[in-house]
Short mmCIF file of C-alpha atoms in Angstrom, two decimals:
data_model
loop_
_atom_site.label_atom_id
_atom_site.label_comp_id
_atom_site.label_asym_id
_atom_site.label_seq_id
_atom_site.Cartn_x
_atom_site.Cartn_y
_atom_site.Cartn_z
CA MET A 1 0.00 0.00 0.00
CA GLU A 2 2.82 2.37 0.99
CA VAL A 3 4.77 1.39 -2.16
CA ALA A 4 1.75 2.18 -4.33
CA ALA A 5 1.28 5.54 -2.59
CA ALA A 6 4.94 6.39 -3.05
CA ALA A 7 4.79 5.46 -6.72
CA ALA A 8 1.71 7.60 -7.20
CA ALA A 9 3.41 10.52 -5.47
CA SER A 10 6.46 10.25 -7.72
CA THR A 11 4.39 10.17 -10.90
CA PRO A 12 4.41 13.64 -12.53
CA ARG A 13 0.99 15.19 -12.59
CA HIS A 14 -0.15 16.80 -15.79
CA LYS A 15 -1.76 20.16 -15.26
CA VAL A 16 -5.40 20.07 -16.23
CA LYS A 17 -6.14 22.69 -18.86
CA LYS A 18 -8.78 25.29 -18.19
CA GLN A 19 -11.71 25.11 -20.56
CA ILE A 20 -12.00 28.58 -22.06
CA ASN A 21 -15.04 30.15 -23.71
CA LEU A 22 -13.57 32.59 -26.22
CA PHE A 23 -15.64 35.49 -27.51
CA TYR A 24 -14.20 37.77 -30.18
CA CYS A 25 -14.85 40.94 -32.15
CA ALA A 26 -15.91 40.69 -35.78
CA GLU A 27 -12.53 41.53 -37.33
CA CYS A 28 -10.74 38.93 -35.16
CA GLU A 29 -12.81 35.98 -36.39
CA GLU A 30 -9.98 34.42 -38.42
CA LEU A 31 -7.51 34.69 -35.55
CA ALA A 32 -10.10 33.31 -33.13
CA LEU A 33 -10.60 30.26 -35.36
CA LYS A 34 -6.83 29.67 -35.38
CA ILE A 35 -6.66 29.97 -31.59
CA ALA A 36 -9.44 27.42 -31.18
CA ALA A 37 -7.70 25.09 -33.64
CA ALA A 38 -4.49 25.38 -31.59
CA SER A 39 -6.10 24.07 -28.38
CA ASP A 40 -8.86 21.60 -27.59
CA ALA A 41 -9.45 23.55 -24.37
CA ILE A 42 -10.93 26.55 -26.21
CA GLN A 43 -14.52 26.78 -27.35
CA LEU A 44 -15.62 29.69 -29.50
CA GLN A 45 -18.64 31.72 -28.48
CA SER A 46 -20.39 34.45 -30.41
CA ILE A 47 -21.79 37.95 -30.07
CA ASN A 48 -24.37 39.61 -32.27
CA TRP A 49 -22.74 42.83 -33.39
CA ARG A 50 -25.62 45.03 -34.50
CA ASN A 51 -26.42 48.73 -34.56
CA PHE A 52 -29.52 50.77 -33.89
CA PRO A 53 -30.69 53.10 -36.68
CA ASP A 54 -28.79 55.97 -35.03
CA GLY A 55 -25.53 54.02 -35.31
CA PHE A 56 -25.03 53.15 -31.65
CA PRO A 57 -24.32 49.49 -30.80
CA ASN A 58 -27.16 47.00 -30.32
CA LEU A 59 -25.25 44.06 -28.85
CA PHE A 60 -26.23 40.61 -27.65
CA ILE A 61 -24.00 38.02 -25.94
CA ASN A 62 -25.13 34.57 -27.01
CA ASN A 63 -25.29 31.73 -24.44
CA ALA A 64 -24.93 34.20 -21.57
CA HIS A 65 -26.66 31.82 -19.13
CA ASP A 66 -24.57 28.81 -20.20
CA ILE A 67 -21.20 30.43 -19.40
CA ARG A 68 -21.97 30.93 -15.71
CA GLY A 69 -19.22 29.46 -13.56
CA GLN A 70 -16.90 29.05 -16.56
CA HIS A 71 -13.66 30.70 -17.69
CA VAL A 72 -14.25 33.36 -20.32
CA ALA A 73 -11.96 35.37 -22.59
CA PHE A 74 -12.54 38.09 -25.17
CA LEU A 75 -10.29 38.68 -28.20
CA ALA A 76 -10.29 42.39 -29.03
CA SER A 77 -8.95 44.61 -31.78
CA PHE A 78 -9.00 48.36 -31.16
CA SER A 79 -8.12 49.10 -34.77
CA SER A 80 -9.91 52.46 -34.79
CA PRO A 81 -11.82 54.67 -32.35
CA ALA A 82 -15.01 53.72 -34.18
CA VAL A 83 -14.94 50.11 -32.92
CA ILE A 84 -13.61 50.64 -29.41
CA PHE A 85 -16.89 51.63 -27.72
CA GLU A 86 -18.84 48.55 -28.80
CA GLN A 87 -16.04 46.25 -27.68
CA ILE A 88 -15.60 48.07 -24.35
CA SER A 89 -19.34 47.59 -23.79
CA VAL A 90 -18.98 43.82 -24.18
CA ILE A 91 -15.75 43.72 -22.15
CA PHE A 92 -17.48 45.43 -19.22
CA ALA A 93 -20.56 43.16 -19.51
CA LEU A 94 -18.90 39.73 -19.63
CA PRO A 95 -17.40 39.68 -16.09
CA LYS A 96 -20.85 40.39 -14.63
CA LEU A 97 -22.33 37.17 -16.04
CA PHE A 98 -21.23 35.16 -12.96
CA ILE A 99 -18.23 33.71 -14.78
CA ALA A 100 -15.31 32.00 -13.01
CA SER A 101 -12.64 34.27 -14.54
CA PHE A 102 -12.23 36.79 -17.32
CA THR A 103 -9.26 37.43 -19.64
CA LEU A 104 -9.05 40.23 -22.19
CA VAL A 105 -6.70 39.49 -25.08
CA LEU A 106 -5.70 42.75 -26.77
CA PRO A 107 -2.75 41.75 -28.99
CA PHE A 108 -2.04 45.34 -30.06
CA PHE A 109 -2.31 48.20 -27.56
CA PRO A 110 -2.97 50.91 -30.16
CA THR A 111 -2.15 54.09 -28.25
CA GLY A 112 1.15 52.72 -26.95
CA SER A 113 3.28 55.17 -28.93
CA PHE A 114 1.45 58.14 -27.36
CA GLU A 115 2.84 57.66 -23.87
CA ARG A 116 4.72 60.94 -23.27
CA VAL A 117 3.88 64.54 -22.53
CA GLU A 118 6.60 66.62 -24.19
CA GLU A 119 4.92 69.97 -23.73
CA GLU A 120 2.00 71.27 -21.74
CA GLY A 121 -1.20 70.38 -23.57
CA ASP A 122 -0.09 66.98 -24.93
CA VAL A 123 -2.52 64.19 -24.05
CA ALA A 124 -0.92 60.81 -23.30
CA THR A 125 -3.71 58.62 -24.68
CA ALA A 126 -1.80 55.46 -23.73
CA PHE A 127 -2.48 56.38 -20.11
CA THR A 128 -6.14 57.10 -20.90
CA LEU A 129 -6.74 53.70 -22.50
CA ALA A 130 -4.89 51.91 -19.69
CA ARG A 131 -7.11 53.68 -17.15
CA VAL A 132 -10.26 52.65 -19.05
CA LEU A 133 -9.16 49.01 -19.12
CA SER A 134 -8.25 49.19 -15.44
CA MET A 135 -11.94 49.82 -14.71
CA ILE A 136 -13.09 46.43 -16.08
CA PRO A 137 -15.35 44.88 -13.42
CA LYS A 138 -14.05 41.93 -11.42
CA SER A 139 -15.45 38.50 -12.17
CA ARG A 140 -16.25 35.96 -9.46
CA GLY A 141 -12.65 34.77 -9.77
CA GLY A 142 -11.11 38.19 -9.15
CA PRO A 143 -9.43 40.82 -11.34
CA THR A 144 -9.39 40.63 -15.12
CA SER A 145 -6.19 39.46 -16.83
CA VAL A 146 -5.19 41.64 -19.79
CA VAL A 147 -2.89 39.99 -22.36
CA ILE A 148 -0.94 42.41 -24.57
CA TYR A 149 1.87 41.70 -27.03
CA ASP A 150 4.99 43.87 -27.30
CA ILE A 151 3.55 47.05 -25.83
CA HIS A 152 5.47 50.00 -27.27
CA ALA A 153 7.07 51.27 -24.05
CA LEU A 154 7.76 48.98 -21.12
CA GLN A 155 6.94 51.70 -18.57
CA GLU A 156 3.32 51.54 -19.76
CA ARG A 157 2.82 48.52 -17.51
CA PHE A 158 2.67 51.05 -14.68
CA TYR A 159 -0.22 52.89 -16.33
CA PHE A 160 -2.61 50.08 -15.38
CA GLY A 161 -4.36 50.16 -12.03
CA ASP A 162 -4.35 47.46 -9.37
CA ASP A 163 -7.80 46.14 -10.37
CA VAL A 164 -6.50 44.36 -13.49
CA LEU A 165 -3.56 42.01 -14.05
CA PRO A 166 -1.60 42.98 -17.19
CA CYS A 167 0.24 40.08 -18.81
CA PHE A 168 2.84 41.26 -21.30
CA GLU A 169 3.78 38.72 -23.96
CA THR A 170 6.08 38.94 -26.98
CA GLY A 171 6.14 37.71 -30.56
CA ILE A 172 9.93 37.21 -30.57
CA PRO A 173 9.71 33.40 -30.05
CA LEU A 174 7.81 33.21 -33.35
CA LEU A 175 10.62 35.09 -35.08
CA LEU A 176 13.29 32.85 -33.52
CA GLN A 177 11.46 29.75 -34.72
CA ARG A 178 11.21 31.15 -38.25
CA LEU A 179 14.87 32.20 -38.35
CA SER A 180 15.93 28.67 -37.37
CA GLN A 181 14.18 27.38 -40.51
CA LEU A 182 16.09 29.60 -42.94
CA PRO A 183 18.79 28.06 -45.16
CA ASP A 184 21.20 30.79 -43.97
CA ALA A 185 20.22 30.51 -40.30
CA ASP A 186 23.91 30.54 -39.30
CA ASN A 187 24.48 33.88 -41.06
CA ILE A 188 21.84 36.02 -39.33
CA THR A 189 22.59 39.40 -37.75
CA ILE A 190 19.91 41.33 -35.87
CA ALA A 191 19.60 45.08 -36.43
CA PHE A 192 17.69 47.61 -34.37
CA PRO A 193 16.48 50.88 -35.90
CA ASP A 194 17.21 52.83 -32.71
CA ASP A 195 18.34 52.50 -29.10
CA GLY A 196 14.76 52.04 -27.93
CA ALA A 197 14.33 48.87 -29.99
CA TRP A 198 17.71 47.60 -28.76
CA LYS A 199 16.74 48.14 -25.12
CA ARG A 200 13.43 46.44 -25.74
CA PHE A 201 14.54 43.29 -27.56
CA HIS A 202 18.27 42.65 -27.32
CA LYS A 203 18.04 40.35 -24.28
CA SER A 204 15.79 38.00 -26.28
CA LEU A 205 18.25 37.89 -29.18
CA VAL A 206 21.62 37.56 -27.42
CA ASN A 207 22.73 34.63 -29.58
CA PHE A 208 22.98 36.80 -32.69
CA PRO A 209 25.50 39.44 -33.75
CA MET A 210 23.85 42.85 -33.56
CA VAL A 211 23.81 46.16 -35.41
CA VAL A 212 22.33 49.28 -33.85
CA CYS A 213 21.22 52.16 -36.06
CA ALA A 214 20.47 55.72 -35.01
CA LYS A 215 19.06 58.90 -36.51
CA VAL A 216 21.52 61.78 -36.60
CA ARG A 217 20.87 65.34 -37.66
CA GLU A 218 22.68 66.69 -40.73
CA GLY A 219 21.56 70.25 -41.34
CA ASP A 220 17.77 70.20 -41.54
CA LYS A 221 17.58 66.44 -42.15
CA ARG A 222 17.64 63.43 -39.86
CA ILE A 223 19.73 60.67 -41.42
CA VAL A 224 19.91 57.00 -40.38
CA ARG A 225 23.45 55.86 -39.60
CA ILE A 226 24.96 52.67 -38.21
CA LYS A 227 25.91 53.36 -34.62
CA GLU A 228 27.61 50.02 -33.91
CA GLY A 229 28.04 46.58 -35.49
CA ASN A 230 29.00 45.33 -38.94
CA PRO A 231 26.40 44.02 -41.44
CA GLU A 232 28.87 43.09 -44.20
CA GLY A 233 28.07 39.75 -45.83
CA ARG A 234 25.26 39.00 -43.39
CA HIS A 235 21.53 38.39 -43.69
CA VAL A 236 20.43 41.29 -41.49
CA VAL A 237 17.00 41.22 -39.84
CA ILE A 238 15.67 44.56 -38.55
CA VAL A 239 13.56 44.05 -35.41
CA ASP A 240 11.04 46.50 -33.95
CA ASP A 241 7.71 46.37 -32.13
CA LEU A 242 5.58 48.13 -34.75
CA VAL A 243 5.60 49.85 -38.10
CA GLN A 244 3.53 52.83 -39.19
CA SER A 245 4.62 54.52 -42.43
CA GLY A 246 7.79 52.41 -42.57
CA GLY A 247 10.08 55.31 -43.39
CA THR A 248 12.66 54.42 -40.72
CA LEU A 249 12.73 50.76 -41.80
CA ARG A 250 13.30 51.85 -45.38
CA GLU A 251 16.19 54.10 -44.39
CA CYS A 252 17.72 51.33 -42.28
CA GLN A 253 17.49 48.91 -45.19
CA LYS A 254 19.32 51.32 -47.47
CA VAL A 255 22.10 51.97 -44.95
CA LEU A 256 22.59 48.26 -44.20
CA ALA A 257 22.71 47.40 -47.91
CA ALA A 258 25.22 50.21 -48.52
CA HIS A 259 27.44 48.72 -45.81
CA GLY A 260 27.52 45.33 -47.51
CA ALA A 261 24.61 43.36 -46.06
CA ALA A 262 23.98 40.31 -48.25
CA LYS A 263 20.22 40.49 -47.56
CA VAL A 264 17.96 42.62 -45.41
CA SER A 265 14.72 41.42 -43.82
CA ALA A 266 12.43 42.89 -41.16
CA TYR A 267 10.25 41.76 -38.30
CA VAL A 268 7.59 43.77 -36.46
CA THR A 269 4.95 42.42 -34.13
CA HIS A 270 2.35 45.02 -35.08
CA ALA A 271 1.89 45.90 -38.76
CA VAL A 272 -0.21 49.06 -38.40
CA PHE A 273 0.52 50.51 -41.86
CA PRO A 274 -2.02 53.37 -42.04
CA ASN A 275 -3.06 54.64 -45.47
CA LYS A 276 -1.86 51.44 -47.20
CA SER A 277 1.76 52.30 -46.45
CA TYR A 278 2.55 48.57 -46.72
CA GLU A 279 2.45 48.98 -50.49
CA ARG A 280 5.89 50.63 -50.54
CA PHE A 281 7.41 47.37 -49.24
CA MET A 282 5.81 45.00 -51.73
CA THR A 283 8.26 43.29 -54.06
CA ALA A 284 6.21 44.29 -57.09
CA ASN A 285 6.61 47.97 -56.18
CA SER A 286 10.36 47.92 -55.47
CA ALA A 287 12.89 49.74 -57.65
CA GLY A 288 15.13 46.67 -57.93
CA PRO A 289 16.94 43.95 -55.94
CA GLY A 290 18.87 46.50 -53.87
CA ASP A 291 15.60 48.12 -52.79
CA GLN A 292 13.89 44.92 -51.64
CA PHE A 293 13.42 43.19 -48.33
CA ALA A 294 14.08 39.46 -48.53
CA TYR A 295 11.36 38.80 -45.92
CA PHE A 296 9.05 41.04 -43.95
CA TRP A 297 7.64 39.08 -41.01
CA ILE A 298 4.57 40.37 -39.18
CA THR A 299 2.08 38.85 -36.76
CA ASP A 300 -1.71 38.86 -37.04
CA SER A 301 -2.17 41.37 -34.21
CA CYS A 302 -3.68 43.86 -36.70
CA PRO A 303 -6.28 41.78 -38.58
CA GLN A 304 -7.30 44.42 -41.10
CA THR A 305 -3.71 44.82 -42.28
CA ILE A 306 -3.28 41.07 -42.62
CA LYS A 307 -6.39 40.86 -44.78
CA ALA A 308 -5.21 43.73 -47.00
CA ILE A 309 -1.66 42.39 -47.44
CA ASN A 310 -2.88 38.87 -48.23
CA GLN A 311 0.62 37.29 -47.91
CA GLU A 312 1.93 39.41 -50.79
CA PRO A 313 5.77 39.10 -50.98
CA PRO A 314 7.88 39.91 -49.07
CA PHE A 315 5.29 39.71 -46.27
CA GLU A 316 4.91 36.54 -44.25
CA VAL A 317 2.52 36.23 -41.30
CA LEU A 318 3.67 34.55 -38.08
CA SER A 319 0.41 33.83 -36.27
CA LEU A 320 0.01 34.57 -32.57
CA ALA A 321 -2.68 31.88 -32.29
CA SER A 322 -0.67 29.21 -30.42
CA SER A 323 0.94 31.83 -28.17
CA ILE A 324 -2.47 33.26 -27.25
CA ALA A 325 -3.83 29.76 -26.59
CA ASP A 326 -0.93 29.21 -24.18
CA ALA A 327 -1.42 32.61 -22.53
CA LEU A 328 -5.06 31.77 -21.82
CA GLN A 329 -3.85 28.90 -19.63
CA ILE A 330 -1.80 31.15 -17.34
#
């Protein structure tokens, strides 16, 4: 009897996965389907996203009674101010449905680059959005967990109040996995467009040689220069958290190529690309081989961009689905 008990005690116990009911906004449907496919512990639920004649949301959470006592998550995309209110309405309603726990998955924190007040009158909207999310009601299990990927400035974790639990994840493991699959995986150098990107990511990429770029002022212009490192003969991958117009990435590519880089690629977690600025990176629109990115890796944190790009070269999507599925088990 004692032998059997000892054997049972020495047998490793497998952690039982939480069964998650995952709701999602309309533009995140494709990512939600991938998350559910990545884990048998996730069941998709639905919301009727409707509007009254005056344009204000007319929302209905399906199976609201059936999710009582269960773990619930919501996959959000605050891609524009126009869609934030309807999603906030659902986010504030779900924890009050007597659920066991609530997790908000917001892959891209959209106001993250507006975190500073440089002169009196500036409004730091990153702080505003963090305060709004900090007001999410508690569920029966306690505070809401908020999962965010590669928030623009690490100090923004302190913008959230004590009534939510921010969980900051990163897309870098997806990049590392993809780099290991390249035929020239032993010839990779990582480049950062500025000191901020280096501070943010270099500890996750210590096994690679590094190049750090910087913007310097020459007369009335700001020019990208290599601050340290040598790209000659290397496949250089520029790493940053997000891209907007892409002007800095373009300038970095030109400087790296001029200094002898064999190839230049890029990775960003959040492909914002307002006003179709992704078009300037497409292989079909390049001026020639010296103007091209070999690869441009992005995640699916910005669903509308992913749909518009449609895997057009050099873009390649590294999906956050498995990572989000894992984060929901924390």
